[in-house]
Tab-separated table of C-alpha atoms in Angstrom:
chain	number	residue	atom	x	y	z
J	1	MET	CA	0.835	7.762	-22.024
J	2	VAL	CA	-1.653	4.927	-21.556
J	3	PRO	CA	-0.022	1.501	-21.520
J	4	HIS	CA	-1.788	-0.886	-23.874
J	5	LEU	CA	-4.139	-2.843	-21.619
J	6	VAL	CA	-4.641	-6.417	-22.681
J	7	THR	CA	-6.686	-7.706	-19.758
J	8	ALA	CA	-9.776	-9.379	-21.051
J	9	LEU	CA	-12.273	-8.073	-18.542
J	10	ASN	CA	-14.651	-10.967	-18.413
J	11	GLY	CA	-18.078	-11.551	-16.944
J	12	PRO	CA	-18.411	-10.212	-13.437
J	13	LEU	CA	-15.871	-7.378	-13.693
J	14	LEU	CA	-17.606	-5.897	-16.730
J	15	ASP	CA	-20.751	-5.813	-14.654
J	16	LEU	CA	-18.806	-4.338	-11.727
J	17	GLU	CA	-17.342	-1.577	-13.916
J	18	LYS	CA	-20.814	-0.765	-15.220
J	19	LYS	CA	-22.347	-0.610	-11.727
J	20	ILE	CA	-19.540	1.524	-10.314
J	21	LEU	CA	-19.670	3.991	-13.213
J	22	GLU	CA	-23.443	4.308	-12.901
J	23	ALA	CA	-23.122	4.877	-9.144
J	24	THR	CA	-20.310	7.463	-9.428
J	25	PRO	CA	-22.230	10.395	-7.826
J	26	ALA	CA	-23.357	8.174	-4.923
J	27	ILE	CA	-19.824	6.756	-4.522
J	28	GLU	CA	-18.124	10.147	-4.436
J	29	ARG	CA	-20.674	11.465	-1.947
J	30	TRP	CA	-20.208	8.345	0.204
J	31	PHE	CA	-16.429	8.877	0.300
J	32	ARG	CA	-16.938	12.563	1.135
J	33	LEU	CA	-19.134	11.666	4.124
J	34	GLU	CA	-16.700	8.976	5.289
J	35	TRP	CA	-13.812	11.483	5.247
J	36	GLN	CA	-15.838	13.761	7.514
J	37	GLU	CA	-15.805	10.949	10.095
J	38	HIS	CA	-12.296	9.569	9.541
J	39	THR	CA	-8.872	11.080	8.830
J	40	PRO	CA	-7.052	9.493	5.893
J	41	PRO	CA	-3.428	8.434	6.395
J	42	PHE	CA	-1.020	11.149	5.228
J	43	TYR	CA	-0.043	9.043	2.215
J	44	CYS	CA	-0.517	5.494	1.045
J	45	SER	CA	0.051	3.100	-1.839
J	46	VAL	CA	-2.143	0.099	-2.642
J	47	ASP	CA	-1.188	-2.991	-4.659
J	48	LEU	CA	-4.174	-4.186	-6.685
J	49	ARG	CA	-4.720	-7.423	-8.587
J	50	ASN	CA	-7.125	-7.559	-11.518
J	51	ALA	CA	-8.283	-11.116	-12.254
J	52	GLY	CA	-10.890	-10.049	-14.814
J	53	PHE	CA	-13.615	-11.472	-12.564
J	54	LYS	CA	-12.358	-9.739	-9.421
J	55	LEU	CA	-10.398	-6.572	-8.540
J	56	ALA	CA	-8.928	-6.521	-5.040
J	57	PRO	CA	-6.194	-4.877	-2.966
J	58	VAL	CA	-3.604	-7.362	-1.721
J	59	ASP	CA	-1.341	-4.947	0.151
J	60	THR	CA	-1.620	-1.436	1.598
J	61	ASN	CA	1.614	0.429	2.319
J	62	LEU	CA	1.548	3.433	4.672
J	63	PHE	CA	5.171	4.398	3.898
J	64	PRO	CA	5.164	4.376	0.068
J	65	GLY	CA	8.616	4.281	-1.509
J	66	GLY	CA	7.992	4.648	-5.245
J	67	PHE	CA	7.036	8.280	-5.891
J	68	ASN	CA	9.835	8.346	-8.491
J	69	ASN	CA	7.831	5.834	-10.577
J	70	LEU	CA	4.883	8.200	-11.066
J	71	ALA	CA	4.584	10.006	-14.394
J	72	SER	CA	5.955	13.553	-14.154
J	73	GLU	CA	2.608	14.796	-15.548
J	74	MET	CA	1.112	13.760	-12.207
J	75	LEU	CA	3.300	16.073	-10.092
J	76	PRO	CA	0.827	18.995	-10.026
J	77	LEU	CA	-1.838	16.638	-8.613
J	78	ALA	CA	0.586	15.382	-5.966
J	79	VAL	CA	1.534	18.945	-4.985
J	80	GLN	CA	-2.117	19.991	-4.614
J	81	ALA	CA	-2.897	16.923	-2.506
J	82	ALA	CA	0.187	17.507	-0.336
J	83	MET	CA	-0.915	21.117	0.236
J	84	ALA	CA	-4.338	19.921	1.412
J	85	ALA	CA	-2.714	17.347	3.701
J	86	ILE	CA	-0.207	19.757	5.274
J	87	GLU	CA	-2.879	22.424	5.867
J	88	LYS	CA	-4.878	19.901	7.881
J	89	TYR	CA	-2.074	19.256	10.356
J	90	CYS	CA	-0.063	22.459	10.434
J	91	PRO	CA	-1.535	25.338	8.366
J	92	ASP	CA	1.420	27.668	9.028
J	93	ALA	CA	4.077	24.977	8.452
J	94	LYS	CA	7.415	26.291	7.256
J	95	ASN	CA	9.856	23.439	7.890
J	96	LEU	CA	9.340	19.742	7.132
J	97	LEU	CA	11.698	17.059	8.421
J	98	LEU	CA	11.653	13.933	6.257
J	99	ILE	CA	13.005	10.726	7.843
J	100	PRO	CA	13.804	8.131	5.133
J	101	GLU	CA	14.654	4.426	5.317
J	102	GLY	CA	18.172	3.485	6.289
J	103	HIS	CA	19.157	1.806	3.003
J	104	THR	CA	21.238	4.648	1.599
J	105	ARG	CA	22.785	2.534	-1.185
J	106	ASN	CA	19.495	1.842	-2.956
J	107	THR	CA	19.486	4.528	-5.662
J	108	PHE	CA	15.888	3.733	-6.709
J	109	TYR	CA	14.723	4.448	-3.170
J	110	LEU	CA	16.823	7.632	-2.981
J	111	GLN	CA	15.177	8.864	-6.206
J	112	ASN	CA	11.843	8.363	-4.427
J	113	VAL	CA	13.115	10.571	-1.559
J	114	ALA	CA	14.250	13.244	-4.041
J	115	ARG	CA	10.831	13.188	-5.734
J	116	MET	CA	9.076	13.571	-2.373
J	117	MET	CA	11.297	16.530	-1.478
J	118	GLN	CA	10.438	18.106	-4.837
J	119	ILE	CA	6.693	17.691	-4.145
J	120	PHE	CA	6.860	19.169	-0.626
J	121	ARG	CA	9.102	22.076	-1.643
J	122	GLN	CA	6.463	23.012	-4.219
J	123	THR	CA	3.943	23.278	-1.371
J	124	GLY	CA	6.079	26.021	0.214
J	125	LEU	CA	8.065	24.002	2.744
J	126	ASN	CA	11.760	23.905	3.567
J	127	VAL	CA	12.539	20.178	3.481
J	128	ARG	CA	15.567	18.515	5.053
J	129	LEU	CA	16.468	14.863	5.631
J	130	GLY	CA	17.144	13.400	9.069
J	131	SER	CA	18.562	9.896	9.424
J	132	LEU	CA	17.765	7.277	12.077
J	133	SER	CA	21.037	5.521	11.217
J	134	PRO	CA	23.687	5.725	13.988
J	135	GLU	CA	26.328	5.844	11.219
J	136	ILE	CA	25.184	9.326	10.146
J	137	THR	CA	26.964	11.611	12.637
J	138	ALA	CA	27.482	14.645	10.356
J	139	PRO	CA	25.789	15.985	7.190
J	140	THR	CA	26.423	13.271	4.577
J	141	PRO	CA	25.952	13.903	0.835
J	142	LEU	CA	24.543	11.101	-1.344
J	143	THR	CA	24.848	11.404	-5.128
J	144	LEU	CA	21.915	10.323	-7.303
J	145	PRO	CA	22.191	8.846	-10.837
J	146	ASP	CA	21.196	12.198	-12.400
J	147	GLY	CA	24.101	13.929	-10.612
J	148	SER	CA	21.930	15.709	-8.020
J	149	GLU	CA	22.642	15.336	-4.326
J	150	LEU	CA	20.723	14.516	-1.152
J	151	ILE	CA	22.129	15.478	2.231
J	152	LEU	CA	21.374	13.208	5.192
J	153	GLU	CA	21.791	14.789	8.623
J	154	PRO	CA	21.851	13.360	12.162
J	155	LEU	CA	18.638	13.838	14.178
J	156	GLU	CA	18.744	15.904	17.366
J	157	ARG	CA	16.326	16.274	20.285
J	158	SER	CA	15.903	19.847	21.555
J	159	ALA	CA	17.500	20.933	24.853
J	160	ASN	CA	14.196	20.406	26.695
J	161	GLY	CA	13.817	16.985	25.026
J	162	ARG	CA	10.336	17.793	23.717
J	163	ARG	CA	11.107	18.455	20.040
J	164	LEU	CA	12.941	16.636	17.267
J	165	GLY	CA	14.916	18.343	14.516
J	166	LEU	CA	18.336	18.875	12.992
J	167	LYS	CA	21.082	21.311	13.855
J	168	ASN	CA	19.598	24.833	13.366
J	169	PHE	CA	16.388	23.317	11.923
J	170	ASP	CA	13.189	23.131	13.964
J	171	PRO	CA	10.365	21.521	11.938
J	172	CYS	CA	6.638	21.896	12.617
J	173	THR	CA	5.934	18.547	10.927
J	174	ILE	CA	7.947	15.322	10.769
J	175	LEU	CA	7.202	12.982	7.873
J	176	LEU	CA	8.256	9.360	8.255
J	177	ASN	CA	9.161	7.431	5.110
J	178	ASN	CA	10.610	4.679	7.270
J	179	ASP	CA	8.338	1.743	8.093
J	180	LEU	CA	9.959	1.065	11.507
J	181	SER	CA	10.317	-2.678	10.802
J	182	ALA	CA	13.189	-2.835	13.278
J	183	GLY	CA	11.122	-1.233	16.075
J	184	ILE	CA	10.393	2.282	17.303
J	185	PRO	CA	13.685	4.100	18.001
J	186	ALA	CA	13.875	5.988	21.323
J	187	ILE	CA	14.490	9.285	19.499
J	188	LEU	CA	10.943	9.110	18.020
J	189	GLU	CA	9.201	8.480	21.350
J	190	ASP	CA	7.347	11.122	23.396
J	191	ILE	CA	7.209	13.779	20.690
J	192	ASN	CA	4.256	15.846	21.853
J	193	GLU	CA	4.805	19.288	20.381
J	194	GLN	CA	5.182	18.317	16.719
J	195	THR	CA	3.041	16.356	14.295
J	196	LEU	CA	4.572	13.002	13.390
J	197	LEU	CA	3.121	11.590	10.150
J	198	PRO	CA	2.174	8.790	9.874
J	199	PRO	CA	2.008	8.091	13.639
J	200	VAL	CA	4.508	5.511	14.919
J	201	HIS	CA	1.778	2.868	15.364
J	202	ALA	CA	1.451	2.834	11.539
J	203	GLY	CA	4.924	1.240	11.403
J	204	TRP	CA	5.496	-2.517	11.239
J	205	ALA	CA	6.703	-2.542	14.856
J	206	MET	CA	2.991	-2.399	15.765
J	207	ARG	CA	0.938	-2.707	12.569
J	208	ARG	CA	-0.572	-6.029	11.403
J	209	LYS	CA	-1.978	-6.894	7.967
J	210	SER	CA	-4.756	-8.935	9.620
J	211	ASN	CA	-6.019	-5.750	11.357
J	212	HIS	CA	-5.973	-3.910	8.046
J	213	PHE	CA	-7.945	-6.557	6.154
J	214	ALA	CA	-10.445	-6.877	9.020
J	215	SER	CA	-11.097	-3.125	8.639
J	216	TYR	CA	-11.248	-3.562	4.852
J	217	ASP	CA	-13.948	-6.229	5.349
J	218	ASP	CA	-16.085	-3.672	7.199
J	219	VAL	CA	-15.548	-0.954	4.576
J	220	VAL	CA	-16.337	-3.242	1.619
J	221	LYS	CA	-19.541	-4.562	3.191
J	222	LYS	CA	-20.895	-1.003	3.428
J	223	PHE	CA	-19.668	-0.087	-0.055
J	224	ALA	CA	-21.059	-3.264	-1.677
J	225	LYS	CA	-24.490	-2.504	-0.250
J	226	LEU	CA	-24.335	1.006	-1.724
J	227	VAL	CA	-23.400	-0.241	-5.217
J	228	ASP	CA	-25.388	-3.499	-5.035
J	229	ILE	CA	-22.541	-5.932	-5.719
J	230	ASP	CA	-21.118	-9.051	-4.105
J	231	PRO	CA	-18.401	-7.774	-1.693
J	232	TRP	CA	-16.213	-10.730	-2.719
J	233	MET	CA	-15.652	-8.999	-6.094
J	234	LEU	CA	-13.445	-6.461	-4.282
J	235	ASN	CA	-12.305	-8.441	-1.268
J	236	PRO	CA	-9.843	-11.307	-0.782
J	237	TYR	CA	-10.750	-13.846	1.916
J	238	PHE	CA	-8.117	-14.196	4.631
J	239	ALA	CA	-7.348	-15.987	7.899
J	240	ARG	CA	-4.710	-15.238	10.528
J	241	VAL	CA	-2.467	-17.922	12.027
J	242	ASN	CA	-0.321	-17.204	15.102
J	243	ASN	CA	2.652	-18.822	16.838
J	244	ILE	CA	4.273	-20.441	13.830
J	245	ASN	CA	7.901	-21.470	13.698
J	246	PHE	CA	8.856	-22.304	10.116
J	247	GLN	CA	12.225	-23.715	11.160
J	248	ASP	CA	10.974	-26.429	13.534
J	249	GLY	CA	7.466	-26.871	12.075
J	250	THR	CA	5.539	-25.586	15.119
J	251	GLY	CA	2.039	-24.432	14.126
J	252	GLU	CA	2.172	-26.263	10.787
J	253	ASP	CA	-1.147	-28.064	11.382
J	254	ALA	CA	-2.936	-24.809	12.180
J	255	LEU	CA	-1.486	-23.226	9.034
J	256	ALA	CA	-2.523	-26.212	6.864
J	257	ALA	CA	-6.046	-26.071	8.327
J	258	ALA	CA	-6.301	-22.315	7.565
J	259	VAL	CA	-5.133	-22.947	3.983
J	260	ASP	CA	-7.828	-25.629	3.556
J	261	THR	CA	-10.538	-23.347	4.995
J	262	VAL	CA	-9.699	-20.383	2.749
J	263	LEU	CA	-9.336	-22.592	-0.354
J	264	ALA	CA	-12.769	-24.147	0.335
J	265	LYS	CA	-14.366	-20.680	0.505
J	266	ILE	CA	-12.704	-19.665	-2.780
J	267	ARG	CA	-13.813	-22.892	-4.510
J	268	LYS	CA	-17.387	-22.171	-3.521
J	269	LYS	CA	-17.231	-18.681	-5.070
J	270	TYR	CA	-15.485	-19.923	-8.221
J	271	LYS	CA	-18.259	-22.481	-8.633
J	272	GLU	CA	-20.933	-19.802	-8.105
J	273	TYR	CA	-19.448	-17.649	-10.883
J	274	GLY	CA	-18.386	-20.487	-13.187
J	275	ILE	CA	-14.689	-19.618	-12.879
J	276	LYS	CA	-12.458	-22.370	-14.219
J	277	ASP	CA	-9.118	-21.145	-12.813
J	278	LYS	CA	-7.420	-23.066	-10.017
J	279	PRO	CA	-7.902	-21.447	-6.564
J	280	PHE	CA	-4.754	-20.563	-4.621
J	281	VAL	CA	-3.759	-18.694	-1.465
J	282	VAL	CA	-0.805	-16.522	-0.549
J	283	VAL	CA	0.824	-17.059	2.845
J	284	LYS	CA	2.575	-13.917	4.047
J	285	ALA	CA	4.045	-12.480	7.234
J	286	ASP	CA	1.424	-10.544	9.219
J	287	ALA	CA	3.912	-7.687	9.599
J	288	GLY	CA	6.484	-6.546	7.089
J	289	THR	CA	7.046	-5.445	3.562
J	290	TYR	CA	9.378	-5.514	0.525
J	291	GLY	CA	7.760	-8.676	-0.811
J	292	MET	CA	9.610	-10.760	1.791
J	293	GLY	CA	8.123	-13.727	3.665
J	294	ILE	CA	5.575	-14.573	0.941
J	295	MET	CA	4.668	-17.828	-0.812
J	296	THR	CA	1.964	-19.001	-3.224
J	297	VAL	CA	0.172	-22.191	-2.128
J	298	HIS	CA	-2.342	-24.351	-4.073
J	299	SER	CA	-2.948	-27.019	-1.411
J	300	SER	CA	-2.278	-27.577	2.302
J	301	ASP	CA	0.192	-30.359	1.389
J	302	GLU	CA	2.571	-27.699	0.076
J	303	VAL	CA	2.676	-26.117	3.551
J	304	ARG	CA	3.630	-29.450	5.143
J	305	ASP	CA	6.250	-30.266	2.520
J	306	LEU	CA	8.328	-27.083	2.618
J	307	ASN	CA	12.017	-27.651	1.939
J	308	ARG	CA	14.762	-25.973	3.959
J	309	LYS	CA	15.240	-23.120	1.486
J	310	GLN	CA	11.496	-22.301	1.568
J	311	ARG	CA	11.439	-22.485	5.379
J	312	ASN	CA	14.401	-20.102	5.632
J	313	LYS	CA	12.720	-17.704	3.195
J	314	MET	CA	9.484	-17.644	5.205
J	315	ALA	CA	11.148	-17.473	8.637
J	316	VAL	CA	12.707	-14.009	8.365
J	317	VAL	CA	11.671	-10.681	6.791
J	318	LYS	CA	13.150	-7.176	6.502
J	319	ASP	CA	15.723	-6.179	9.157
J	320	GLY	CA	16.114	-9.832	10.167
J	321	LEU	CA	12.793	-9.989	12.017
J	322	GLU	CA	11.554	-13.495	12.718
J	323	VAL	CA	8.088	-14.411	11.451
J	324	SER	CA	5.729	-16.015	13.989
J	325	ASP	CA	2.337	-14.746	12.748
J	326	VAL	CA	1.073	-15.016	9.161
J	327	ILE	CA	-2.041	-14.339	7.163
J	328	VAL	CA	-3.410	-16.794	4.627
J	329	GLN	CA	-4.886	-14.546	1.948
J	330	GLU	CA	-7.008	-15.543	-1.029
J	331	GLY	CA	-4.770	-15.457	-4.074
J	332	VAL	CA	-5.994	-13.037	-6.740
J	333	TYR	CA	-4.746	-13.722	-10.260
J	334	THR	CA	-3.409	-10.782	-12.228
J	335	PHE	CA	-4.446	-11.068	-15.859
J	336	GLU	CA	-3.030	-7.656	-16.775
J	337	GLN	CA	-0.071	-7.726	-19.149
J	338	ILE	CA	2.331	-5.200	-20.583
J	339	ASN	CA	4.452	-6.387	-23.516
J	340	GLU	CA	3.539	-9.980	-22.646
J	341	SER	CA	4.847	-9.635	-19.086
J	342	VAL	CA	2.639	-10.036	-16.025
J	343	ALA	CA	1.658	-6.699	-14.448
J	344	GLU	CA	-0.271	-5.376	-11.449
J	345	PRO	CA	-1.437	-1.810	-10.789
J	346	VAL	CA	-0.145	0.140	-7.781
J	347	VAL	CA	-2.133	3.277	-6.880
J	348	TYR	CA	-0.620	6.221	-4.967
J	349	MET	CA	-2.580	8.582	-2.747
J	350	ILE	CA	-1.751	11.649	-0.675
J	351	ASP	CA	-4.427	12.497	1.876
J	352	ARG	CA	-7.729	11.356	0.292
J	353	TYR	CA	-6.679	12.040	-3.297
J	354	VAL	CA	-5.414	9.606	-5.941
J	355	VAL	CA	-2.231	11.213	-7.283
J	356	GLY	CA	-1.102	8.555	-9.760
J	357	GLY	CA	0.271	5.072	-9.939
J	358	PHE	CA	2.217	2.600	-12.013
J	359	TYR	CA	2.188	-0.977	-13.182
J	360	ARG	CA	4.624	-3.287	-11.413
J	361	VAL	CA	5.792	-5.559	-14.229
J	362	HIS	CA	7.802	-8.795	-13.978
J	363	GLU	CA	8.930	-10.843	-16.979
J	364	GLY	CA	9.898	-13.880	-14.918
J	365	ARG	CA	6.755	-14.304	-12.823
J	366	GLY	CA	3.422	-16.050	-13.337
J	367	VAL	CA	-0.140	-14.738	-12.988
J	368	ASP	CA	-0.447	-16.280	-9.510
J	369	GLU	CA	2.907	-15.099	-8.123
J	370	ASN	CA	4.160	-12.166	-6.043
J	371	LEU	CA	5.624	-9.557	-8.435
J	372	ASN	CA	7.405	-7.523	-5.731
J	373	THR	CA	10.725	-9.302	-6.248
J	374	PRO	CA	14.098	-8.541	-7.872
J	375	GLY	CA	13.696	-8.235	-11.648
J	376	MET	CA	10.512	-6.140	-11.511
J	377	HIS	CA	10.248	-2.830	-13.355
J	378	PHE	CA	7.657	-0.060	-13.453
J	379	VAL	CA	5.487	1.530	-16.135
J	380	PRO	CA	3.738	4.780	-15.106
J	381	LEU	CA	-0.053	4.694	-15.057
J	382	ALA	CA	-1.759	7.539	-16.827
J	383	PHE	CA	-4.130	8.906	-14.216
J	384	ALA	CA	-3.413	12.263	-15.885
J	385	GLN	CA	-6.200	14.818	-15.718
J	386	GLN	CA	-7.725	13.964	-19.078
J	387	HIS	CA	-7.987	10.331	-18.003
J	388	ALA	CA	-9.367	10.932	-14.512
J	389	VAL	CA	-12.888	11.541	-15.790
J	390	PRO	CA	-14.726	8.333	-16.687
J	391	ASP	CA	-16.235	7.984	-20.141
J	392	MET	CA	-19.884	7.121	-19.495
J	393	LYS	CA	-20.626	6.295	-23.141
J	394	ALA	CA	-17.804	3.769	-23.610
J	395	LYS	CA	-18.611	0.091	-23.909
J	396	PRO	CA	-17.755	-1.678	-20.605
J	397	GLY	CA	-14.166	-2.882	-20.411
J	398	THR	CA	-12.863	-0.835	-23.352
J	399	ALA	CA	-11.887	2.569	-21.932
J	400	ALA	CA	-8.653	3.139	-19.991
J	401	PRO	CA	-10.113	6.115	-18.018
J	402	ASN	CA	-12.881	3.848	-16.736
J	403	ARG	CA	-10.370	1.198	-15.735
J	404	PHE	CA	-8.305	3.810	-13.885
J	405	TYR	CA	-11.384	5.190	-12.145
J	406	LEU	CA	-12.162	1.655	-10.958
J	407	TYR	CA	-8.596	1.291	-9.638
J	408	GLY	CA	-8.915	4.623	-7.825
J	409	VAL	CA	-12.200	3.623	-6.175
J	410	VAL	CA	-10.823	0.302	-4.870
J	411	ALA	CA	-7.569	1.933	-3.733
J	412	ARG	CA	-9.559	4.537	-1.780
J	413	LEU	CA	-11.541	1.752	-0.102
J	414	ALA	CA	-8.196	0.368	1.135
J	415	LEU	CA	-7.179	3.892	2.194
J	416	LEU	CA	-10.387	4.230	4.212
J	417	ALA	CA	-9.730	0.813	5.769
J	418	ALA	CA	-6.233	2.008	6.761
J	419	SER	CA	-7.750	5.034	8.454
J	420	LEU	CA	-10.167	2.828	10.473
J	421	GLU	CA	-7.298	0.455	11.276
J	422	LEU	CA	-5.135	3.300	12.642
J	423	GLU	CA	-8.030	4.583	14.769
J	424	LYS	CA	-8.633	1.130	16.262
J	425	THR	CA	-4.962	0.417	16.994
J	426	ASP	CA	-4.041	3.870	18.319
J	427	PRO	CA	-2.371	3.376	21.731
J	428	ASN	CA	-3.206	6.995	22.765
J	429	PRO	CA	-6.615	7.795	21.247
J	430	GLU	CA	-7.257	10.576	23.755
J	431	ILE	CA	-4.486	12.720	22.220
J	432	TYR	CA	-6.730	13.554	19.244
């Protein structure tokens, strides 16, 4: 079950693992108290990068689309977590409406939808699929590779306009697995009688990565004080740059200046810890997903010398949205490998519980590159029950359960940051 881990955990991260394991009771209590103050997002996945000297989240997705990549041994954990989450919002829930992404030809994504339906059915819910796509005007069957079928149905507003459902199906809870990159459709607005999870302001129509990482800054500062570590060990530096036009070069100077500033901060830290690797940053769209609108940069000259192909790639993301705001994020190397291919861990959570994860693996990419691109594949991570309990006697850096516990702690810090971010950006805070 456990992939062979070949990361040489060097220097600082060995120390970090040791400190976090020793502080486990304090850490778990700290999380428990935080969750009394803040509501975790319904579900979440976090991309981590392990550089050996640093372990940091580089992306937090509030509409995770890879539940099919989790090991089947993890399903009982996911079902238990889903039960806890549903009880919080609608204890007597009977019907759940799941609204997936529009790309109905992507069989990998559809397998994710099938896996989610399996999890929620096990919690005692009737689950049906409603589509935001105008092309779906009648129940439409979609066949999966294993021969099973999903049925997509057109959404309907109730006669009084206050509820959303399907024909002869009135759900208590509506679960979005659609990141709303193209905007908030009218049919999802003004739903006051049902619980919509996550709320629409968690979608990319309103959400910004810079808000998330600002919240993560706050969370990590508190956590680092508790564990007595340098917050940088868990936190990538970042800067936000607005009003950029990659096609005509507007805002290029501001972007180059931000790249220089972040690189200078990284150099200082590398010097402090005696790290010989070359610092780099990742420039990415402030809103959006699917690994689009991302580039690795080692110096500000690279930003000024973009060719037409690179400009076109950076200018537009999912659903044809134009990029005008970006974040310049400290690049975190990934020194994890599986079968000599570069890998990064992705951790999945439902409510406040880690329910599993996988390695995103890419044979054609380097240790400083984005792995979320065509050609990637997935290897399930064994967070299985016997591995969830850290081994306190193991030598630092040698035990997979300890590594996975570390991943789970950092992923939950990102989850907590997402919960603060959603509170701060909520357009209607008085509803709660």
